[in-house]
DNA sequence: AAAACGATCTACT
DNA sequence: GTAGATCGTTTTG
């Protein structure tokens, strides 16, 4: 999968894909169930809206890199979209835990599956995604990457059975598109179902 | 230097 | 459903 496309398109395409993370502690995989697009133009909620700076620089980098930011003393992960110089990205809002559940539970300090990876900061804690991965190339299949759901992971992965949808509202697969005619992060406006 | 803010989370009702 | 916590960054005096 390539990410050099509009964040709206990528936000839709990412839903259903696998977020993969390998550390010395083990492998974690989650199915992406909720995303949100941040546009390069006319989107005042996007961190790129006031141009590049030290913190958001990765947003203006090549597509397929990670943009990680801190908020409320927590981390959130985005997939950078569009060509270098364009500041757009897709926030990963929730994943369904598939592999490495005990490790996630340890990191999160809870055993409750529903709360493991529901929310952009929660999933980062479960996957141990920190600022050290800001700018990481997500297409290289190391440490942190996105895998197509159809790809064969059986070589080194044994996926647990489906646990059930863990998105915030327990809805089927969905994505959010930020402002500019679509939806904001509050979840109180119209959402687009997939 | 102090205050306000935020693409959030937890605990509690 | 919402108050309170959290802390780095930005804004204000």
PDB file of C-alpha atoms (C1' of nucleotides) in Angstrom:
ATOM      1  CA  UNK A   1       0.000   0.000   0.000  1.00  0.00           C
ATOM      2  CA  UNK A   2       1.265   3.458  -0.843  1.00  0.00           C
ATOM      3  CA  UNK A   3       0.294   6.577   1.052  1.00  0.00           C
ATOM      4  CA  UNK A   4       0.906   9.238  -1.560  1.00  0.00           C
ATOM      5  CA  UNK A   5      -2.755  10.146  -1.896  1.00  0.00           C
ATOM      6  CA  UNK A   6      -5.260  12.459  -0.258  1.00  0.00           C
ATOM      7  CA  UNK A   7      -5.711  11.854   3.485  1.00  0.00           C
ATOM      8  CA  UNK A   8      -9.414  11.253   2.894  1.00  0.00           C
ATOM      9  CA  UNK A   9      -8.665   8.357   0.574  1.00  0.00           C
ATOM     10  CA  UNK A  10      -5.948   6.984   2.844  1.00  0.00           C
ATOM     11  CA  UNK A  11      -8.196   7.267   5.917  1.00  0.00           C
ATOM     12  CA  UNK A  12     -10.728   5.025   4.230  1.00  0.00           C
ATOM     13  CA  UNK A  13      -8.151   2.630   2.895  1.00  0.00           C
ATOM     14  CA  UNK A  14      -6.404   2.251   6.242  1.00  0.00           C
ATOM     15  CA  UNK A  15      -9.482   0.899   7.964  1.00  0.00           C
ATOM     16  CA  UNK A  16      -9.115  -2.862   8.016  1.00  0.00           C
ATOM     17  CA  UNK A  17      -5.321  -2.800   7.596  1.00  0.00           C
ATOM     18  CA  UNK A  18      -2.976  -4.101  10.263  1.00  0.00           C
ATOM     19  CA  UNK A  19      -0.860  -1.974  12.543  1.00  0.00           C
ATOM     20  CA  UNK A  20       2.244  -3.959  13.474  1.00  0.00           C
ATOM     21  CA  UNK A  21       4.831  -3.295  16.150  1.00  0.00           C
ATOM     22  CA  UNK A  22       7.858  -5.324  17.121  1.00  0.00           C
ATOM     23  CA  UNK A  23       9.975  -4.666  20.190  1.00  0.00           C
ATOM     24  CA  UNK A  24      12.268  -6.833  22.242  1.00  0.00           C
ATOM     25  CA  UNK A  25       9.220  -7.715  24.325  1.00  0.00           C
ATOM     26  CA  UNK A  26       7.380  -9.235  21.386  1.00  0.00           C
ATOM     27  CA  UNK A  27       5.038  -8.603  18.508  1.00  0.00           C
ATOM     28  CA  UNK A  28       1.783  -6.676  18.650  1.00  0.00           C
ATOM     29  CA  UNK A  29      -0.740  -6.487  15.825  1.00  0.00           C
ATOM     30  CA  UNK A  30      -4.026  -4.643  15.688  1.00  0.00           C
ATOM     31  CA  UNK A  31      -6.641  -4.194  13.045  1.00  0.00           C
ATOM     32  CA  UNK A  32      -7.284  -0.537  12.305  1.00  0.00           C
ATOM     33  CA  UNK A  33     -10.944   0.226  12.915  1.00  0.00           C
ATOM     34  CA  UNK A  34     -11.044   3.977  13.228  1.00  0.00           C
ATOM     35  CA  UNK A  35      -9.105   6.736  11.455  1.00  0.00           C
ATOM     36  CA  UNK A  36      -9.374  10.474  10.980  1.00  0.00           C
ATOM     37  CA  UNK A  37      -8.047  12.579   8.119  1.00  0.00           C
ATOM     38  CA  UNK A  38      -6.288  15.917   8.626  1.00  0.00           C
ATOM     39  CA  UNK A  39      -6.199  17.983   5.463  1.00  0.00           C
ATOM     40  CA  UNK A  40      -3.406  20.205   4.207  1.00  0.00           C
ATOM     41  CA  UNK A  41      -5.747  23.049   3.308  1.00  0.00           C
ATOM     42  CA  UNK A  42      -8.724  24.621   5.038  1.00  0.00           C
ATOM     43  CA  UNK A  43      -8.372  22.402   8.070  1.00  0.00           C
ATOM     44  CA  UNK A  44      -7.617  24.561  11.079  1.00  0.00           C
ATOM     45  CA  UNK A  45      -7.562  21.511  13.341  1.00  0.00           C
ATOM     46  CA  UNK A  46      -4.597  20.027  11.491  1.00  0.00           C
ATOM     47  CA  UNK A  47      -1.242  20.594  13.165  1.00  0.00           C
ATOM     48  CA  UNK A  48       0.140  21.629   9.787  1.00  0.00           C
ATOM     49  CA  UNK A  49      -2.250  24.534   9.477  1.00  0.00           C
ATOM     50  CA  UNK A  50       0.321  27.134  10.575  1.00  0.00           C
ATOM     51  CA  UNK A  51       3.135  25.724   8.516  1.00  0.00           C
ATOM     52  CA  UNK A  52       6.072  23.521   9.451  1.00  0.00           C
ATOM     53  CA  UNK A  53       7.902  23.759  12.763  1.00  0.00           C
ATOM     54  CA  UNK A  54      10.161  21.525  14.820  1.00  0.00           C
ATOM     55  CA  UNK A  55       7.352  19.385  16.197  1.00  0.00           C
ATOM     56  CA  UNK A  56       5.198  18.862  13.115  1.00  0.00           C
ATOM     57  CA  UNK A  57       8.017  18.654  10.563  1.00  0.00           C
ATOM     58  CA  UNK A  58       7.292  15.016   9.752  1.00  0.00           C
ATOM     59  CA  UNK A  59       3.823  15.959   8.577  1.00  0.00           C
ATOM     60  CA  UNK A  60       5.455  17.759   5.672  1.00  0.00           C
ATOM     61  CA  UNK A  61       7.762  14.871   4.898  1.00  0.00           C
ATOM     62  CA  UNK A  62       7.246  11.974   2.495  1.00  0.00           C
ATOM     63  CA  UNK A  63       4.082   9.883   2.605  1.00  0.00           C
ATOM     64  CA  UNK A  64       4.133   6.693   4.635  1.00  0.00           C
ATOM     65  CA  UNK A  65       6.131   8.075   7.537  1.00  0.00           C
ATOM     66  CA  UNK A  66       4.857   8.319  11.094  1.00  0.00           C
ATOM     67  CA  UNK A  67       3.946  11.622  12.688  1.00  0.00           C
ATOM     68  CA  UNK A  68       3.775  11.288  16.453  1.00  0.00           C
ATOM     69  CA  UNK A  69       2.707  14.061  18.763  1.00  0.00           C
ATOM     70  CA  UNK A  70       2.178  14.543  22.465  1.00  0.00           C
ATOM     71  CA  UNK A  71      -1.053  15.747  23.973  1.00  0.00           C
ATOM     72  CA  UNK A  72      -2.184  15.688  27.584  1.00  0.00           C
ATOM     73  CA  UNK A  73       1.009  13.857  28.460  1.00  0.00           C
ATOM     74  CA  UNK A  74       0.171  11.092  25.965  1.00  0.00           C
ATOM     75  CA  UNK A  75       1.168  10.096  22.450  1.00  0.00           C
ATOM     76  CA  UNK A  76      -0.827   9.717  19.237  1.00  0.00           C
ATOM     77  CA  UNK A  77       0.290   8.283  15.888  1.00  0.00           C
ATOM     78  CA  UNK A  78      -0.497   9.476  12.367  1.00  0.00           C
ATOM     79  CA  UNK A  79       0.336   8.200   8.909  1.00  0.00           C
ATOM     80  CA  UNK A  80       1.712  11.016   6.763  1.00  0.00           C
ATOM     81  CA  UNK A  81      -0.017  11.366   3.394  1.00  0.00           C
ATOM     82  CA  UNK A  82       0.662  13.134   0.078  1.00  0.00           C
ATOM     83  CA  UNK A  83       4.002  14.153  -1.336  1.00  0.00           C
ATOM     84  CA  UNK A  84       6.823  15.862   0.524  1.00  0.00           C
ATOM     85  CA  UNK A  85       6.054  19.500   1.269  1.00  0.00           C
ATOM     86  CA  UNK A  86       2.315  18.915   1.758  1.00  0.00           C
ATOM     87  CA  UNK A  87       1.227  18.848   5.415  1.00  0.00           C
ATOM     88  CA  UNK A  88      -1.464  16.188   5.689  1.00  0.00           C
ATOM     89  CA  UNK A  89      -1.884  12.992   7.700  1.00  0.00           C
ATOM     90  CA  UNK A  90      -4.294  10.395   9.018  1.00  0.00           C
ATOM     91  CA  UNK A  91      -4.679   9.877  12.750  1.00  0.00           C
ATOM     92  CA  UNK A  92      -5.144   6.276  13.853  1.00  0.00           C
ATOM     93  CA  UNK A  93      -7.918   6.488  16.422  1.00  0.00           C
ATOM     94  CA  UNK A  94      -8.506   2.867  17.346  1.00  0.00           C
ATOM     95  CA  UNK A  95      -7.388  -0.653  16.563  1.00  0.00           C
ATOM     96  CA  UNK A  96      -8.766  -4.068  17.397  1.00  0.00           C
ATOM     97  CA  UNK A  97      -6.144  -6.064  19.293  1.00  0.00           C
ATOM     98  CA  UNK A  98      -5.263  -9.306  17.505  1.00  0.00           C
ATOM     99  CA  UNK A  99      -1.773 -10.392  18.474  1.00  0.00           C
ATOM    100  CA  UNK A 100       0.247  -9.733  21.612  1.00  0.00           C
ATOM    101  CA  UNK A 101      -2.763  -9.102  23.814  1.00  0.00           C
ATOM    102  CA  UNK A 102      -1.009 -10.060  27.084  1.00  0.00           C
ATOM    103  CA  UNK A 103       1.798  -7.639  26.269  1.00  0.00           C
ATOM    104  CA  UNK A 104      -0.682  -4.882  25.558  1.00  0.00           C
ATOM    105  CA  UNK A 105      -2.484  -5.636  28.792  1.00  0.00           C
ATOM    106  CA  UNK A 106       0.760  -5.353  30.712  1.00  0.00           C
ATOM    107  CA  UNK A 107       1.658  -2.040  29.095  1.00  0.00           C
ATOM    108  CA  UNK A 108      -1.801  -0.592  29.573  1.00  0.00           C
ATOM    109  CA  UNK A 109      -2.286  -1.833  33.092  1.00  0.00           C
ATOM    110  CA  UNK A 110      -5.690  -3.301  32.337  1.00  0.00           C
ATOM    111  CA  UNK A 111      -7.028  -6.629  31.197  1.00  0.00           C
ATOM    112  CA  UNK A 112     -10.170  -5.209  29.654  1.00  0.00           C
ATOM    113  CA  UNK A 113     -10.029  -5.828  25.915  1.00  0.00           C
ATOM    114  CA  UNK A 114     -12.478  -3.100  25.102  1.00  0.00           C
ATOM    115  CA  UNK A 115     -10.233  -0.439  26.573  1.00  0.00           C
ATOM    116  CA  UNK A 116      -6.887  -1.776  25.377  1.00  0.00           C
ATOM    117  CA  UNK A 117      -6.630   0.099  22.062  1.00  0.00           C
ATOM    118  CA  UNK A 118      -9.771   2.197  21.918  1.00  0.00           C
ATOM    119  CA  UNK A 119      -8.471   5.748  21.476  1.00  0.00           C
ATOM    120  CA  UNK A 120      -5.394   7.224  19.805  1.00  0.00           C
ATOM    121  CA  UNK A 121      -3.345   7.517  22.994  1.00  0.00           C
ATOM    122  CA  UNK A 122      -4.448   4.195  24.430  1.00  0.00           C
ATOM    123  CA  UNK A 123      -3.307   2.298  21.351  1.00  0.00           C
ATOM    124  CA  UNK A 124       0.048   4.063  21.463  1.00  0.00           C
ATOM    125  CA  UNK A 125       0.542   2.930  25.036  1.00  0.00           C
ATOM    126  CA  UNK A 126      -0.474  -0.632  24.157  1.00  0.00           C
ATOM    127  CA  UNK A 127       1.962  -0.677  21.218  1.00  0.00           C
ATOM    128  CA  UNK A 128       4.662   1.302  23.055  1.00  0.00           C
ATOM    129  CA  UNK A 129       4.711   3.972  20.378  1.00  0.00           C
ATOM    130  CA  UNK A 130       6.614   7.036  21.511  1.00  0.00           C
ATOM    131  CA  UNK A 131       8.188  10.159  20.086  1.00  0.00           C
ATOM    132  CA  UNK A 132      11.267   8.126  19.258  1.00  0.00           C
ATOM    133  CA  UNK A 133       9.274   6.755  16.295  1.00  0.00           C
ATOM    134  CA  UNK A 134       8.412  10.218  14.943  1.00  0.00           C
ATOM    135  CA  UNK A 135       9.362  10.142  11.259  1.00  0.00           C
ATOM    136  CA  UNK A 136       9.653   6.361  11.149  1.00  0.00           C
ATOM    137  CA  UNK A 137       9.167   4.820   7.698  1.00  0.00           C
ATOM    138  CA  UNK A 138       6.024   2.692   8.020  1.00  0.00           C
ATOM    139  CA  UNK A 139       6.577   0.929   4.708  1.00  0.00           C
ATOM    140  CA  UNK A 140       9.743  -0.892   5.684  1.00  0.00           C
ATOM    141  CA  UNK A 141       8.267  -3.643   7.860  1.00  0.00           C
ATOM    142  CA  UNK A 142      10.492  -3.075  10.858  1.00  0.00           C
ATOM    143  CA  UNK A 143       9.690  -2.004  14.411  1.00  0.00           C
ATOM    144  CA  UNK A 144       6.497  -0.247  13.332  1.00  0.00           C
ATOM    145  CA  UNK A 145       4.670  -0.777  10.061  1.00  0.00           C
ATOM    146  CA  UNK A 146       1.334  -1.104   8.286  1.00  0.00           C
ATOM    147  CA  UNK A 147       0.539  -4.437   6.661  1.00  0.00           C
ATOM    148  CA  UNK A 148      -2.198  -5.208   4.212  1.00  0.00           C
ATOM    149  CA  UNK A 149      -4.770  -7.422   5.854  1.00  0.00           C
ATOM    150  CA  UNK A 150      -4.569  -9.818   2.945  1.00  0.00           C
ATOM    151  CA  UNK A 151      -0.841 -10.370   3.307  1.00  0.00           C
ATOM    152  CA  UNK A 152       0.310 -13.677   4.706  1.00  0.00           C
ATOM    153  CA  UNK A 153       1.557 -13.255   8.236  1.00  0.00           C
ATOM    154  CA  UNK A 154       1.396 -16.918   9.109  1.00  0.00           C
ATOM    155  CA  UNK A 155       5.150 -17.274   8.745  1.00  0.00           C
ATOM    156  CA  UNK A 156       5.851 -15.580  12.034  1.00  0.00           C
ATOM    157  CA  UNK A 157       2.458 -14.696  13.468  1.00  0.00           C
ATOM    158  CA  UNK A 158      -0.322 -16.664  15.008  1.00  0.00           C
ATOM    159  CA  UNK A 159      -3.344 -14.408  15.210  1.00  0.00           C
ATOM    160  CA  UNK A 160      -5.801 -14.945  17.990  1.00  0.00           C
ATOM    161  CA  UNK A 161      -9.444 -15.210  16.987  1.00  0.00           C
ATOM    162  CA  UNK A 162     -11.326 -12.022  16.380  1.00  0.00           C
ATOM    163  CA  UNK A 163     -12.028 -10.346  19.672  1.00  0.00           C
ATOM    164  CA  UNK A 164     -14.760  -8.097  18.414  1.00  0.00           C
ATOM    165  CA  UNK A 165     -14.922  -4.516  17.316  1.00  0.00           C
ATOM    166  CA  UNK A 166     -13.268  -2.217  19.796  1.00  0.00           C
ATOM    167  CA  UNK A 167     -14.065   1.138  18.256  1.00  0.00           C
ATOM    168  CA  UNK A 168     -15.411   3.780  20.551  1.00  0.00           C
ATOM    169  CA  UNK A 169     -19.038   3.231  19.743  1.00  0.00           C
ATOM    170  CA  UNK A 170     -18.917  -0.499  19.075  1.00  0.00           C
ATOM    171  CA  UNK A 171     -19.901   0.218  15.512  1.00  0.00           C
ATOM    172  CA  UNK A 172     -18.778  -1.606  12.412  1.00  0.00           C
ATOM    173  CA  UNK A 173     -15.707  -0.375  10.599  1.00  0.00           C
ATOM    174  CA  UNK A 174     -15.760   3.350  10.234  1.00  0.00           C
ATOM    175  CA  UNK A 175     -13.584   6.339   9.562  1.00  0.00           C
ATOM    176  CA  UNK A 176     -13.756   9.999  10.406  1.00  0.00           C
ATOM    177  CA  UNK A 177     -12.843  12.835   8.131  1.00  0.00           C
ATOM    178  CA  UNK A 178     -11.895  16.035   9.823  1.00  0.00           C
ATOM    179  CA  UNK A 179     -13.807  19.262   9.174  1.00  0.00           C
ATOM    180  CA  UNK A 180     -13.964  20.740   5.725  1.00  0.00           C
ATOM    181  CA  UNK A 181     -17.423  19.359   5.231  1.00  0.00           C
ATOM    182  CA  UNK A 182     -17.037  16.166   7.129  1.00  0.00           C
ATOM    183  CA  UNK A 183     -16.569  15.548  10.800  1.00  0.00           C
ATOM    184  CA  UNK A 184     -14.522  16.832  13.724  1.00  0.00           C
ATOM    185  CA  UNK A 185     -12.863  14.858  16.455  1.00  0.00           C
ATOM    186  CA  UNK A 186     -15.722  15.240  18.852  1.00  0.00           C
ATOM    187  CA  UNK A 187     -17.673  12.341  17.346  1.00  0.00           C
ATOM    188  CA  UNK A 188     -20.889  14.244  17.821  1.00  0.00           C
ATOM    189  CA  UNK A 189     -21.353  15.124  14.190  1.00  0.00           C
ATOM    190  CA  UNK A 190     -22.209  13.002  11.219  1.00  0.00           C
ATOM    191  CA  UNK A 191     -19.912  10.063  10.706  1.00  0.00           C
ATOM    192  CA  UNK A 192     -19.347   8.161   7.523  1.00  0.00           C
ATOM    193  CA  UNK A 193     -19.860   4.433   7.745  1.00  0.00           C
ATOM    194  CA  UNK A 194     -17.885   2.041   5.688  1.00  0.00           C
TER     195      UNK A 194
ATOM    196  C1'  DA B   1       6.673  34.033  34.687  1.00  0.00           C
ATOM    197  C1'  DA B   2       2.093  32.770  34.628  1.00  0.00           C
ATOM    198  C1'  DA B   3      -1.924  31.258  32.363  1.00  0.00           C
ATOM    199  C1'  DA B   4      -4.462  28.911  28.903  1.00  0.00           C
ATOM    200  C1'  DC B   5      -5.055  25.370  25.792  1.00  0.00           C
ATOM    201  C1'  DG B   6      -5.394  20.659  23.588  1.00  0.00           C
ATOM    202  C1'  DA B   7      -6.406  15.605  17.400  1.00  0.00           C
ATOM    203  C1'  DT B   8      -7.219  12.674  25.583  1.00  0.00           C
ATOM    204  C1'  DC B   9      -8.033   9.400  29.399  1.00  0.00           C
ATOM    205  C1'  DT B  10      -9.793   7.602  33.754  1.00  0.00           C
ATOM    206  C1'  DA B  11     -12.928   7.276  37.325  1.00  0.00           C
ATOM    207  C1'  DC B  12     -17.115   7.959  38.812  1.00  0.00           C
ATOM    208  C1'  DT B  13     -22.393   8.702  38.617  1.00  0.00           C
TER     209       DT B  13
ATOM    210  C1'  DG C   1     -22.435  11.776  30.479  1.00  0.00           C
ATOM    211  C1'  DT C   2     -18.838  14.621  32.747  1.00  0.00           C
ATOM    212  C1'  DA C   3     -15.326  16.482  36.216  1.00  0.00           C
ATOM    213  C1'  DG C   4     -10.608  16.261  37.092  1.00  0.00           C
ATOM    214  C1'  DA C   5      -5.862  14.917  35.860  1.00  0.00           C
ATOM    215  C1'  DT C   6      -2.154  15.348  32.906  1.00  0.00           C
ATOM    216  C1'  DC C   7       2.151  18.186  30.839  1.00  0.00           C
ATOM    217  C1'  DG C   8       4.317  20.184  26.761  1.00  0.00           C
ATOM    218  C1'  DT C   9       3.589  24.105  23.897  1.00  0.00           C
ATOM    219  C1'  DT C  10       1.753  28.528  22.923  1.00  0.00           C
ATOM    220  C1'  DT C  11      -0.017  32.827  24.419  1.00  0.00           C
ATOM    221  C1'  DT C  12      -0.251  36.612  27.470  1.00  0.00           C
ATOM    222  C1'  DG C  13       1.268  40.217  30.811  1.00  0.00           C
TER     223       DG C  13
END
